[in-house]
Amino acid sequence: MAEVSSKPIPLLKDELDIVIPTIRNLEFLEMWRPFLQPYHLIIVQDGDPSKVIKVPEGFDYELYNRNDINRILGPKASCISFKDSACRCFGYLVSKKKYIYTIDDDCFVAKDPSGRDINALEQHIKNLLTPSTPHFFNTLYDPYREGADFVRGYPFSLREGVPTAVSHGLWLNIPDYDAPTQLVKPRERNTRYVDAVLTIPKGTLFPMCGMNLAFDRELIGPAMYFGLMGDGQPIGRYDDMWAGWCVKVISDHLDLGVKTGLPYIWHSKASNPFVNLKKEYKGIFWQEEIIPFFQKATLSKDATTVQKSYVELSLQVKEKLGPIDPYFVKLADAMVTWIEAWDELNTASEAKHANGVAA
Amino acid sequence: MAEVSSKPIPLLKDELDIVIPTIRNLEFLEMWRPFLQPYHLIIVQDGDPSKVIKVPEGFDYELYNRNDINRILGPKASCISFKDSACRCFGYLVSKKKYIYTIDDDCFVAKDPSGRDINALEQHIKNLLTPSTPHFFNTLYDPYREGADFVRGYPFSLREGVPTAVSHGLWLNIPDYDAPTQLVKPRERNTRYVDAVLTIPKGTLFPMCGMNLAFDRELIGPAMYFGLMGDGQPIGRYDDMWAGWCVKVISDHLDLGVKTGLPYIWHSKASNPFVNLKKEYKGIFWQEEIIPFFQKATLSKDATTVQKSYVELSLQVKEKLGPIDPYFVKLADAMVTWIEAWDELNTASEAKHANGVAA
């Protein structure tokens, strides 16, 4: 006899990995248990590899520390950041699944205005499984949501949309502000629940935050490189931004969509604005040149895959951003190394599949 | 002694006209009285000029029927549509105010999720008085709203924004669907209150609906021409769309902003989908060529004003859309006539100010 269950149905259970970068025990998962326990986790341990990270019982996971990364990638490990959550992209590299959801360990389950717990992953999956509409704006937002559609004046030829590559979720409570804004508005909290998902139009860049992010690894994975940040690098807190700029340019080029809006998570703790300022300050003035660079970047007709597009973009980074600072030359090289590592670990044969510590 | 009043404060009372196109008595204004009574109304009566339109007592208004339009514009009256709500743009022409709010007579006061009546005009004014951000997407929507700001990664050089030319409001209850969608989903109602205002990015077109729309007449007025629709014309229900495409191209060219989202009005009655289909059917296939035309349209450096931009656009319409149908040649000519009429009625001197029937 069929039982009526109030348990959420885990969509795409065998096609999605959850990637978590962390330096501490993962108690935050307790709150996520009803939604995330059915899924496989890839934990990327940052910092001291001798530290033992505790994962709540019942979760299925593999965990990689710096020693694992060095062992698996060899000299190519240089492209993976250390002492920075940018290391999370190693998880994207070793996953074999079609979809990735990545979440920070200071993010908790948020509530919708009716007081119900938000199943963030379920909403991300809905976003990814419905098309995007980057070529024309729909004023009632995502036309594929229940109760919505394309409004009068929306061209019929564009109503099929394009495949969605990225679902960018938002945050209640602590907003994702830069250090100067944190300093100026230390008490500002995001309390506004905006019940919308929308496609970021073609040709428009956005600040992609890595806190609550899902993507189709097969469609865009190789562009989800979080750059060189943290230990030994002149900047931090631009890892997700860098990935977002590259991802958007390449998505536009390959006619893929990027959605933003729902789902919300509850962001519990503001990071220290003084520490952040130190990490960000070069990024804050570099971005004034980086963003116009990405706004103008175009890719050739030969760039028919994400990998080819990404390598082409790396050459432009070296040429156009290199003159700003030698850091960008190093970053451009790391972008190429990343693609090499991606291709090495993601060949058709599973023989090369690197294994971490399996639970 | 100061009295505590719960009455809304009428912002920009002497700088804003409310334009209403109608064929019937304006009882719908009763519900709007608390919010709109302090403002001056410009009523554009469509259809039979001998019909008397009743306006609820206490409203300050001027009313123009077809005879008035013909008298004031002479031969140039040919650019104003007849038997179509496109005639509303005559009201923009004769206004002497900086701002316009236009609303349909089947639109009522909506309630926000807390059950409070929404003062739509107040929200439009807030939208217009704060800048827009068309050059980069802000994931927390309008950064100028209370409780919001620019997120991490938003370039500081773009945080001043650009002047807002247009505020496009939305509709609860009956969504603004085209005839085919109305036919397919006769019972769909918009019940989703999305608590957001956002800038439509540069380079992206949108379907502008004239039902609940405000704009800065000084910044963009001459581009708010609603075209040739209705009586004697091959299409209808594309008046606001046409204006929206032109307005967006010119706003992008002149670095002005277009916002969409809040405020909502309550749209009470779906129009007849069979009648709509007849009005729309040419537009539905023409738009497949019109939209790519506007997506590619660029204006020259000489187009330094809205008028110059609009005349330049009219030449492109004639050249590029004329081959589709002779209608576009007529429309391109009407665009020029409209600008001539605008300049005639909007010279520095008030001497030429045409007077309608004042209340």
XYZ file of C-alpha atoms in Angstrom:
718
model
C 0.000 0.000 0.000
C 1.220 3.464 -0.866
C 2.126 5.577 2.133
C 1.469 9.272 2.274
C 4.761 10.911 3.157
C 5.550 14.513 3.964
C 9.198 13.968 3.136
C 10.453 16.007 0.212
C 11.140 13.993 -2.939
C 14.857 14.299 -3.696
C 14.923 15.402 -7.335
C 17.922 14.343 -9.448
C 19.309 12.436 -6.460
C 21.805 10.497 -8.562
C 22.682 13.336 -10.908
C 23.734 16.037 -8.483
C 26.650 16.555 -6.116
C 26.728 19.075 -3.308
C 30.080 20.819 -2.981
C 31.017 22.382 0.357
C 34.285 24.175 1.061
C 35.051 24.296 4.764
C 37.601 24.693 7.533
C 35.365 23.442 10.358
C 33.003 20.698 11.460
C 29.859 20.595 9.398
C 27.138 20.873 12.070
C 25.332 23.277 9.780
C 24.255 20.197 7.817
C 21.955 19.123 10.670
C 19.477 21.809 9.695
C 19.701 20.794 6.046
C 19.227 17.080 6.761
C 15.632 16.814 5.472
C 16.623 18.327 2.147
C 20.246 17.374 1.527
C 20.805 13.993 3.183
C 19.698 12.003 0.097
C 22.448 13.611 -1.955
C 26.150 12.906 -2.243
C 28.473 15.546 -0.768
C 31.909 16.564 -1.960
C 33.678 18.333 0.882
C 36.751 20.372 0.055
C 38.717 20.944 3.237
C 40.605 24.203 3.210
C 43.673 25.027 5.322
C 45.524 22.577 7.613
C 45.070 19.056 6.141
C 45.839 17.408 9.487
C 42.684 18.829 11.024
C 39.810 16.374 11.179
C 36.490 17.711 9.860
C 33.441 16.095 11.451
C 30.493 15.415 9.189
C 27.141 14.642 10.844
C 26.225 11.000 10.690
C 24.139 9.671 7.839
C 25.517 11.868 5.139
C 27.174 10.250 2.158
C 30.352 12.140 1.299
C 33.863 12.204 -0.062
C 36.336 14.648 1.453
C 39.447 16.162 -0.084
C 42.114 18.080 1.820
C 45.152 19.850 0.410
C 47.196 16.656 0.387
C 44.520 14.949 -1.709
C 44.397 17.856 -4.118
C 48.187 17.806 -4.536
C 48.207 14.039 -4.970
C 45.404 14.015 -7.553
C 46.452 17.024 -9.601
C 50.245 16.918 -9.174
C 51.815 20.109 -10.530
C 48.438 21.218 -11.823
C 47.327 21.629 -8.192
C 48.793 25.117 -8.463
C 45.546 26.278 -10.058
C 43.550 25.451 -6.907
C 43.563 28.213 -4.296
C 44.639 27.545 -0.723
C 43.228 29.216 2.406
C 40.306 30.568 0.462
C 36.883 29.172 -0.296
C 37.895 29.381 -3.962
C 39.219 25.865 -3.363
C 35.635 24.694 -3.772
C 36.048 24.485 -7.531
C 38.205 21.398 -6.989
C 34.946 19.710 -6.090
C 33.472 20.638 -9.467
C 36.501 19.071 -11.122
C 36.256 15.676 -9.419
C 32.480 15.364 -9.536
C 31.089 12.996 -12.132
C 27.554 14.302 -11.921
C 25.589 16.480 -14.305
C 24.605 19.072 -11.690
C 26.380 20.814 -8.834
C 24.960 22.673 -5.867
C 27.477 24.566 -3.780
C 26.714 26.119 -0.425
C 28.717 27.819 2.314
C 28.872 26.341 5.799
C 27.439 29.499 7.371
C 24.237 29.222 5.362
C 21.113 27.836 6.965
C 17.580 26.984 5.901
C 15.546 30.167 5.400
C 11.793 30.512 5.775
C 9.405 31.825 3.159
C 6.854 34.518 4.133
C 4.348 31.833 5.119
C 6.878 30.485 7.647
C 7.708 27.311 5.754
C 11.267 26.034 5.474
C 12.643 26.693 2.012
C 13.997 23.669 0.168
C 16.686 25.648 -1.635
C 17.987 22.754 -3.675
C 14.547 21.896 -5.010
C 14.099 25.452 -6.271
C 17.568 25.452 -7.861
C 16.699 22.249 -9.679
C 13.449 23.786 -10.942
C 15.435 26.768 -12.172
C 17.955 24.563 -13.955
C 15.395 22.247 -15.515
C 13.366 25.049 -17.095
C 14.749 27.229 -19.892
C 16.096 30.751 -19.595
C 15.065 33.770 -21.646
C 18.160 35.940 -22.173
C 17.083 37.567 -25.448
C 14.053 39.551 -24.305
C 12.868 40.599 -20.863
C 9.638 39.137 -19.493
C 8.004 41.568 -17.095
C 6.277 38.793 -15.116
C 9.717 37.265 -14.505
C 10.344 33.553 -15.136
C 7.605 32.606 -17.624
C 8.064 28.907 -16.846
C 6.943 29.172 -13.228
C 3.493 28.036 -12.278
C 0.973 30.849 -12.629
C 3.185 32.860 -14.958
C 3.733 33.037 -18.684
C 5.061 35.258 -21.410
C 3.277 38.600 -21.494
C 1.721 40.344 -24.476
C 4.385 41.517 -26.894
C 6.834 38.703 -26.171
C 7.991 37.291 -29.532
C 6.720 33.761 -30.060
C 9.963 32.651 -31.686
C 11.784 33.289 -28.406
C 9.375 31.419 -26.132
C 11.274 28.144 -26.277
C 14.094 29.868 -24.414
C 17.611 28.469 -24.092
C 19.064 25.817 -21.749
C 19.746 27.102 -18.249
C 23.357 26.733 -17.160
C 23.327 28.553 -13.817
C 20.880 29.159 -10.962
C 22.074 31.927 -8.636
C 20.278 31.938 -5.288
C 20.045 34.778 -2.781
C 20.413 35.298 0.946
C 18.185 36.556 3.706
C 19.618 38.171 6.831
C 23.278 39.076 6.090
C 23.475 40.527 2.589
C 26.522 39.878 0.447
C 28.083 43.333 0.720
C 31.676 44.369 0.110
C 33.813 45.619 2.976
C 33.152 49.352 2.427
C 29.381 48.795 2.428
C 29.671 46.495 5.465
C 31.549 49.253 7.264
C 29.027 51.926 6.333
C 25.939 49.804 7.048
C 26.983 47.307 9.737
C 23.401 46.659 10.793
C 21.702 46.305 7.436
C 19.914 42.986 7.072
C 18.148 41.669 4.039
C 14.575 41.057 5.120
C 12.938 41.409 1.730
C 11.711 38.140 0.276
C 11.374 38.741 -3.456
C 9.290 35.923 -4.898
C 10.936 35.908 -8.309
C 13.337 34.076 -10.560
C 14.582 35.863 -13.619
C 17.022 35.438 -16.456
C 19.911 37.874 -16.545
C 19.679 39.264 -20.068
C 22.280 38.555 -22.698
C 25.105 41.075 -22.682
C 24.614 41.998 -19.017
C 27.119 41.033 -16.345
C 26.192 40.374 -12.734
C 28.001 39.815 -9.435
C 27.787 36.046 -8.962
C 27.977 34.982 -5.338
C 29.203 31.441 -4.582
C 27.304 31.060 -1.325
C 24.157 29.471 -2.745
C 24.763 28.484 -6.327
C 23.769 25.649 -8.626
C 24.818 24.879 -12.155
C 24.743 22.347 -14.933
C 28.241 20.936 -14.893
C 27.925 19.451 -18.363
C 26.844 22.739 -19.869
C 29.135 25.204 -18.079
C 31.368 23.308 -15.597
C 34.756 24.110 -17.170
C 34.029 27.853 -16.869
C 33.276 27.579 -13.126
C 36.859 28.181 -12.134
C 37.175 30.263 -8.969
C 40.605 31.668 -9.806
C 43.666 32.265 -7.678
C 42.752 33.720 -4.304
C 43.891 33.593 -0.724
C 47.301 32.264 0.316
C 50.108 33.799 -1.764
C 47.742 35.845 -3.928
C 47.158 39.599 -3.848
C 43.362 39.338 -3.560
C 40.511 37.406 -1.998
C 36.715 37.514 -2.109
C 36.730 37.822 -5.890
C 36.720 34.093 -6.616
C 33.009 33.827 -7.315
C 32.978 37.202 -9.047
C 35.708 36.059 -11.414
C 33.839 32.851 -12.157
C 30.636 34.827 -12.693
C 32.140 37.180 -15.240
C 33.692 34.315 -17.214
C 30.553 32.183 -16.954
C 28.316 34.990 -18.168
C 30.474 35.881 -21.163
C 30.692 32.230 -22.173
C 27.008 31.537 -21.534
C 26.115 34.490 -23.745
C 28.464 33.219 -26.424
C 27.111 29.647 -26.321
C 23.481 30.752 -25.939
C 23.003 29.405 -22.422
C 20.998 31.043 -19.668
C 21.780 32.346 -16.187
C 18.956 32.761 -13.684
C 18.956 34.651 -10.403
C 16.510 35.129 -7.545
C 14.911 32.277 -5.616
C 15.854 30.275 -3.612
C 16.918 32.118 -0.473
C 19.136 30.666 2.209
C 19.654 32.213 5.672
C 23.112 33.722 5.808
C 23.985 33.659 9.478
C 27.193 35.545 10.024
C 28.784 38.643 8.549
C 32.492 38.183 7.957
C 34.871 40.721 9.475
C 34.786 43.898 7.353
C 38.357 44.846 8.264
C 39.706 41.479 7.175
C 37.531 41.689 4.082
C 38.827 45.133 3.216
C 42.361 43.797 3.182
C 41.344 40.933 0.896
C 39.250 43.100 -1.382
C 41.068 46.361 -1.767
C 42.957 45.487 -4.931
C 39.868 43.899 -6.404
C 37.889 47.043 -5.720
C 40.005 49.124 -8.035
C 40.928 46.360 -10.460
C 37.264 45.622 -11.088
C 36.909 49.066 -12.629
C 39.054 47.769 -15.481
C 38.098 44.089 -15.341
C 34.388 44.716 -15.822
C 34.740 46.874 -18.950
C 37.097 44.169 -20.238
C 34.462 41.464 -19.788
C 31.708 43.752 -21.095
C 33.609 44.124 -24.352
C 34.972 40.562 -24.579
C 33.833 38.602 -27.618
C 34.697 35.031 -28.517
C 35.405 33.658 -31.953
C 33.305 31.232 -33.964
C 35.916 28.569 -33.254
C 35.021 28.697 -29.576
C 32.343 26.033 -29.885
C 32.796 24.427 -26.464
C 33.135 25.774 -22.944
C 36.764 24.629 -22.853
C 37.684 26.353 -26.115
C 35.845 29.485 -25.034
C 37.610 29.489 -21.687
C 41.069 29.095 -23.181
C 40.316 31.873 -25.662
C 39.189 34.084 -22.788
C 42.395 33.299 -20.874
C 44.457 34.627 -23.785
C 42.465 37.844 -23.739
C 42.926 38.101 -19.967
C 46.678 37.805 -20.394
C 46.787 40.366 -23.177
C 44.308 42.942 -21.878
C 44.526 42.592 -18.093
C 48.182 41.511 -17.869
C 49.369 45.125 -18.201
C 47.424 46.039 -15.023
C 49.348 43.637 -12.805
C 51.485 40.500 -13.230
C 48.807 38.725 -11.184
C 46.610 38.535 -14.273
C 49.335 36.798 -16.269
C 49.549 34.182 -13.513
C 45.772 33.935 -13.416
C 45.552 33.506 -17.199
C 48.048 30.647 -16.974
C 46.093 29.095 -14.118
C 42.949 29.265 -16.262
C 44.685 27.120 -18.860
C 45.989 24.719 -16.208
C 42.466 24.414 -14.854
C 41.141 23.400 -18.289
C 43.955 20.861 -18.636
C 43.093 19.430 -15.230
C 39.399 19.396 -16.139
C 40.032 17.473 -19.348
C 42.372 15.056 -17.603
C 39.829 14.177 -14.916
C 36.803 14.291 -17.176
C 37.663 11.994 -20.053
C 35.066 9.500 -21.216
C 36.889 6.700 -19.448
C 36.209 6.446 -15.766
C 39.663 4.860 -15.317
C 41.239 8.175 -14.475
C 38.599 9.065 -11.914
C 40.441 10.315 -8.870
C 39.202 9.044 -5.548
C 39.292 10.973 -2.308
C 38.411 9.708 1.137
C 35.031 8.056 0.754
C 32.711 7.866 3.726
C -1.245 72.922 16.307
C -0.024 70.262 13.951
C -2.534 67.561 13.248
C -1.557 63.960 12.838
C -3.016 62.850 9.540
C -3.150 59.416 7.994
C -3.687 60.924 4.563
C -0.942 60.153 2.089
C 1.290 63.089 1.218
C 0.834 63.813 -2.491
C 4.394 63.864 -3.817
C 5.141 66.111 -6.819
C 1.537 67.315 -6.759
C 2.229 70.265 -9.045
C 4.690 68.512 -11.293
C 2.710 65.499 -12.410
C -0.324 64.942 -14.641
C -2.393 61.782 -14.715
C -3.415 60.785 -18.224
C -6.469 58.551 -18.683
C -7.816 57.381 -22.037
C -11.445 56.356 -21.815
C -14.736 55.720 -23.550
C -16.863 55.572 -20.393
C -17.680 57.294 -17.120
C -14.792 57.334 -14.721
C -16.286 55.719 -11.620
C -13.076 53.760 -11.242
C -11.562 56.972 -9.867
C -13.669 56.634 -6.700
C -11.400 53.896 -5.445
C -8.332 55.948 -6.306
C -9.607 59.099 -4.609
C -7.306 58.958 -1.537
C -4.255 58.739 -3.775
C -5.080 60.572 -6.986
C -7.507 63.356 -6.079
C -4.738 65.891 -5.299
C -3.405 65.582 -8.834
C -4.496 67.108 -12.102
C -6.053 64.706 -14.625
C -5.860 64.844 -18.398
C -8.676 62.737 -19.809
C -8.496 61.739 -23.448
C -11.940 60.697 -24.600
C -11.853 58.075 -27.299
C -14.638 57.353 -29.801
C -17.855 59.363 -30.199
C -17.125 62.973 -29.144
C -20.794 63.694 -28.487
C -20.876 61.256 -25.606
C -20.580 62.866 -22.182
C -17.999 61.315 -19.879
C -18.794 61.693 -16.186
C -15.906 62.360 -13.845
C -16.473 61.883 -10.103
C -16.823 65.126 -8.218
C -13.814 66.774 -6.670
C -11.281 65.769 -9.294
C -9.437 68.513 -11.117
C -9.299 67.670 -14.813
C -9.179 68.757 -18.410
C -10.874 66.568 -21.026
C -10.160 66.284 -24.718
C -12.369 64.521 -27.242
C -11.685 63.906 -30.923
C -13.029 67.341 -31.882
C -10.584 68.972 -29.471
C -7.692 66.934 -30.843
C -8.566 67.911 -34.408
C -8.991 71.569 -33.454
C -5.698 71.757 -31.540
C -3.508 69.771 -33.914
C -5.163 70.567 -37.256
C -3.755 68.310 -39.981
C -1.217 66.924 -37.514
C -4.120 65.238 -35.676
C -3.605 62.396 -38.133
C -0.819 61.069 -35.891
C -3.236 60.493 -32.995
C -5.072 57.158 -33.128
C -8.853 56.970 -33.015
C -10.912 54.200 -31.402
C -7.873 52.883 -29.604
C -6.361 53.681 -26.237
C -3.256 54.749 -28.187
C -4.980 58.149 -28.219
C -3.677 58.586 -24.684
C -0.402 59.973 -25.974
C -2.277 63.160 -26.912
C -2.385 63.764 -23.178
C 1.404 63.582 -22.976
C 1.593 66.162 -25.744
C -0.626 68.777 -24.087
C 0.658 68.306 -20.545
C 2.992 70.976 -19.245
C 4.246 68.937 -16.314
C 7.550 67.178 -15.783
C 6.017 63.784 -14.945
C 3.175 61.702 -16.335
C 1.317 58.800 -14.810
C -1.035 56.965 -17.133
C -3.549 54.374 -16.012
C -6.369 52.435 -17.635
C -9.936 52.825 -16.444
C -10.233 49.102 -15.634
C -7.390 49.279 -13.119
C -8.143 49.431 -9.421
C -6.196 49.776 -6.187
C -4.381 46.518 -5.386
C -3.442 45.295 -1.929
C 0.040 44.336 -0.806
C 0.560 40.998 1.008
C -0.104 42.669 4.355
C -3.538 43.723 3.088
C -2.743 47.417 2.760
C -3.928 49.442 -0.224
C -1.049 50.130 -2.583
C -0.450 53.774 -3.421
C 0.751 53.030 -6.944
C 1.589 56.597 -7.833
C 3.759 57.055 -4.758
C 5.831 54.008 -5.728
C 6.149 55.206 -9.327
C 7.421 58.542 -8.070
C 9.980 56.792 -5.859
C 11.104 54.781 -8.869
C 11.446 57.902 -11.011
C 13.226 59.987 -8.379
C 15.945 57.395 -7.746
C 18.527 56.476 -10.386
C 18.561 53.378 -12.568
C 21.438 50.943 -13.040
C 21.363 49.727 -16.655
C 25.078 48.948 -16.985
C 25.427 46.095 -14.487
C 22.884 43.866 -12.794
C 22.356 44.163 -9.037
C 21.212 40.835 -7.616
C 19.356 42.484 -4.706
C 17.335 44.474 -7.273
C 16.930 48.249 -6.923
C 19.909 49.266 -4.776
C 18.278 52.586 -3.919
C 15.361 51.051 -2.046
C 15.359 51.110 1.728
C 17.105 48.045 3.140
C 18.955 47.321 -0.090
C 22.247 48.357 -1.602
C 24.798 47.368 -4.195
C 26.165 43.897 -3.549
C 29.795 42.804 -3.397
C 31.403 42.999 -6.817
C 29.342 45.931 -8.072
C 31.737 48.466 -9.601
C 31.891 51.636 -7.548
C 32.097 53.838 -10.632
C 28.605 52.682 -11.637
C 26.904 53.246 -8.287
C 25.713 56.744 -9.109
C 23.474 55.188 -11.733
C 21.720 57.151 -14.473
C 18.526 59.245 -14.425
C 15.343 57.174 -14.526
C 13.084 57.971 -17.453
C 10.407 55.286 -17.092
C 8.707 53.373 -14.270
C 6.765 50.373 -15.572
C 4.281 49.008 -13.047
C 2.648 45.583 -13.017
C -0.804 44.081 -12.528
C -2.339 41.635 -10.124
C -5.343 39.520 -11.110
C -5.675 39.682 -14.938
C -2.206 39.388 -16.435
C -1.368 41.262 -19.613
C -1.397 38.294 -21.992
C -1.797 38.265 -25.753
C -4.864 36.718 -27.344
C -3.345 33.258 -27.964
C -2.238 32.973 -24.336
C -5.623 34.288 -23.139
C -7.303 31.597 -25.219
C -5.052 28.844 -23.906
C -5.164 29.949 -20.260
C -8.489 31.710 -19.804
C -8.445 31.255 -16.044
C -4.879 32.189 -15.242
C -4.658 35.019 -12.730
C -1.553 36.756 -11.501
C -1.506 36.255 -7.743
C 2.234 36.560 -7.214
C 3.283 39.770 -5.516
C 6.947 40.228 -6.350
C 8.362 42.831 -3.990
C 10.965 44.184 -6.387
C 11.851 47.065 -8.639
C 14.653 46.561 -11.103
C 16.362 48.290 -13.972
C 16.021 46.662 -17.367
C 19.631 46.351 -18.480
C 21.056 48.333 -21.350
C 20.640 46.583 -24.677
C 17.626 44.543 -23.539
C 14.136 45.195 -24.879
C 10.972 44.565 -22.888
C 7.236 44.507 -23.525
C 6.065 47.823 -22.108
C 2.444 47.821 -21.035
C 0.611 51.155 -20.938
C -1.856 50.156 -18.225
C 0.142 51.391 -15.237
C 3.021 53.485 -16.442
C 4.870 56.591 -15.295
C 7.606 58.545 -16.960
C 9.651 61.703 -16.874
C 8.165 63.760 -19.679
C 11.147 66.084 -19.849
C 13.591 63.215 -20.213
C 11.711 60.902 -22.577
C 8.297 62.415 -23.419
C 8.793 62.855 -27.184
C 9.547 59.119 -27.530
C 6.288 58.114 -25.796
C 4.337 58.041 -29.011
C 1.767 55.253 -29.080
C 1.706 54.926 -32.862
C -1.135 54.406 -35.304
C -3.614 51.860 -34.013
C -7.304 51.155 -34.105
C -9.656 52.846 -36.568
C -8.357 52.620 -40.155
C -5.156 50.829 -39.128
C -4.242 47.197 -39.660
C -3.327 46.540 -36.009
C -4.217 47.294 -32.429
C -2.855 46.410 -28.987
C 0.681 47.205 -30.077
C 0.559 50.891 -29.161
C 2.370 50.549 -25.857
C 4.707 47.899 -27.257
C 5.736 50.239 -30.062
C 6.345 53.050 -27.585
C 8.311 50.669 -25.350
C 10.662 49.524 -28.078
C 11.363 53.120 -29.192
C 11.689 54.361 -25.613
C 14.149 51.619 -24.682
C 16.393 52.116 -27.711
C 16.471 55.871 -27.117
C 16.940 55.538 -23.351
C 19.903 53.242 -23.964
C 21.321 55.720 -26.462
C 20.912 58.724 -24.150
C 21.977 56.803 -21.025
C 18.621 56.934 -19.275
C 17.088 54.178 -17.188
C 13.903 52.114 -17.383
C 12.612 50.402 -14.246
C 9.995 47.687 -13.952
C 8.271 45.879 -11.097
C 6.404 47.635 -8.292
C 3.825 49.106 -8.056
C 0.989 46.717 -8.756
C -2.522 47.750 -9.685
C -5.546 45.411 -9.695
C -6.491 44.705 -13.283
C -10.179 43.890 -13.102
C -11.341 42.664 -16.482
C -9.854 40.539 -19.226
C -10.608 41.921 -22.653
C -12.234 39.617 -25.213
C -9.580 37.260 -26.607
C -11.389 36.867 -29.951
C -11.538 40.621 -30.484
C -7.931 40.855 -29.341
C -6.821 38.168 -31.764
C -8.238 40.181 -34.641
C -6.417 43.313 -33.459
C -3.169 41.509 -32.754
C -2.726 38.977 -35.486
C -0.629 41.126 -37.794
C 1.416 42.360 -34.868
C 2.109 38.803 -33.780
C 3.973 37.996 -36.948
C 5.320 41.478 -37.611
C 6.941 41.547 -34.184
C 9.212 38.715 -35.263
C 10.851 41.216 -37.605
C 10.262 44.391 -35.616
C 12.062 43.166 -32.506
C 15.280 42.134 -34.275
C 15.111 45.538 -35.986
C 14.986 47.364 -32.653
C 17.590 45.026 -31.134
C 20.038 46.046 -33.838
C 19.048 49.718 -34.108
C 21.798 52.193 -33.283
C 21.597 55.959 -33.275
C 24.229 58.413 -34.423
C 26.243 60.807 -32.305
C 24.174 63.630 -33.741
C 21.107 62.241 -31.996
C 21.702 64.251 -28.851
C 18.066 64.842 -27.893
C 14.997 62.628 -27.688
C 13.476 64.455 -30.662
C 16.541 64.003 -32.848
C 16.819 60.360 -31.802
C 13.164 59.772 -32.564
C 13.321 61.308 -36.029
C 16.429 59.276 -36.778
C 14.634 56.139 -35.645
C 11.651 56.996 -37.866
C 13.940 57.043 -40.912
C 15.230 53.598 -40.012
C 11.664 52.360 -39.522
C 10.763 53.578 -42.997
C 13.827 52.031 -44.582
C 13.996 48.713 -42.701
C 10.355 47.983 -41.815
C 8.714 49.715 -44.802
C 9.393 46.699 -47.035
C 7.316 44.489 -44.684
C 4.145 46.499 -45.179
C 3.162 50.000 -46.354
C 1.785 50.498 -42.836
C 5.310 51.098 -41.557
C 5.878 53.889 -44.078
C 2.725 55.570 -42.808
C 3.819 54.956 -39.220
C 7.285 56.404 -39.873
C 5.658 59.551 -41.285
C 3.343 59.745 -38.284
C 6.386 59.540 -35.991
C 7.742 62.676 -37.641
C 4.361 64.405 -37.452
C 4.206 63.545 -33.756
C 7.576 65.209 -33.139
C 6.445 68.292 -35.067
C 3.291 68.428 -32.973
C 5.329 67.929 -29.804
C 7.670 70.790 -30.658
C 4.780 73.047 -31.636
C 2.957 72.534 -28.358
C 6.059 72.433 -26.194
C 7.944 75.588 -27.060
C 9.332 77.679 -24.241
C 6.516 80.184 -24.605
C 3.254 79.221 -22.947
C 1.379 81.293 -25.564
C 0.832 78.289 -27.773
C -0.462 76.139 -24.956
C -3.634 74.559 -26.206
C -6.521 74.513 -23.811
C -9.065 71.777 -23.600
C -12.225 71.718 -21.542
C -11.163 72.607 -18.027
C -13.188 71.389 -15.083
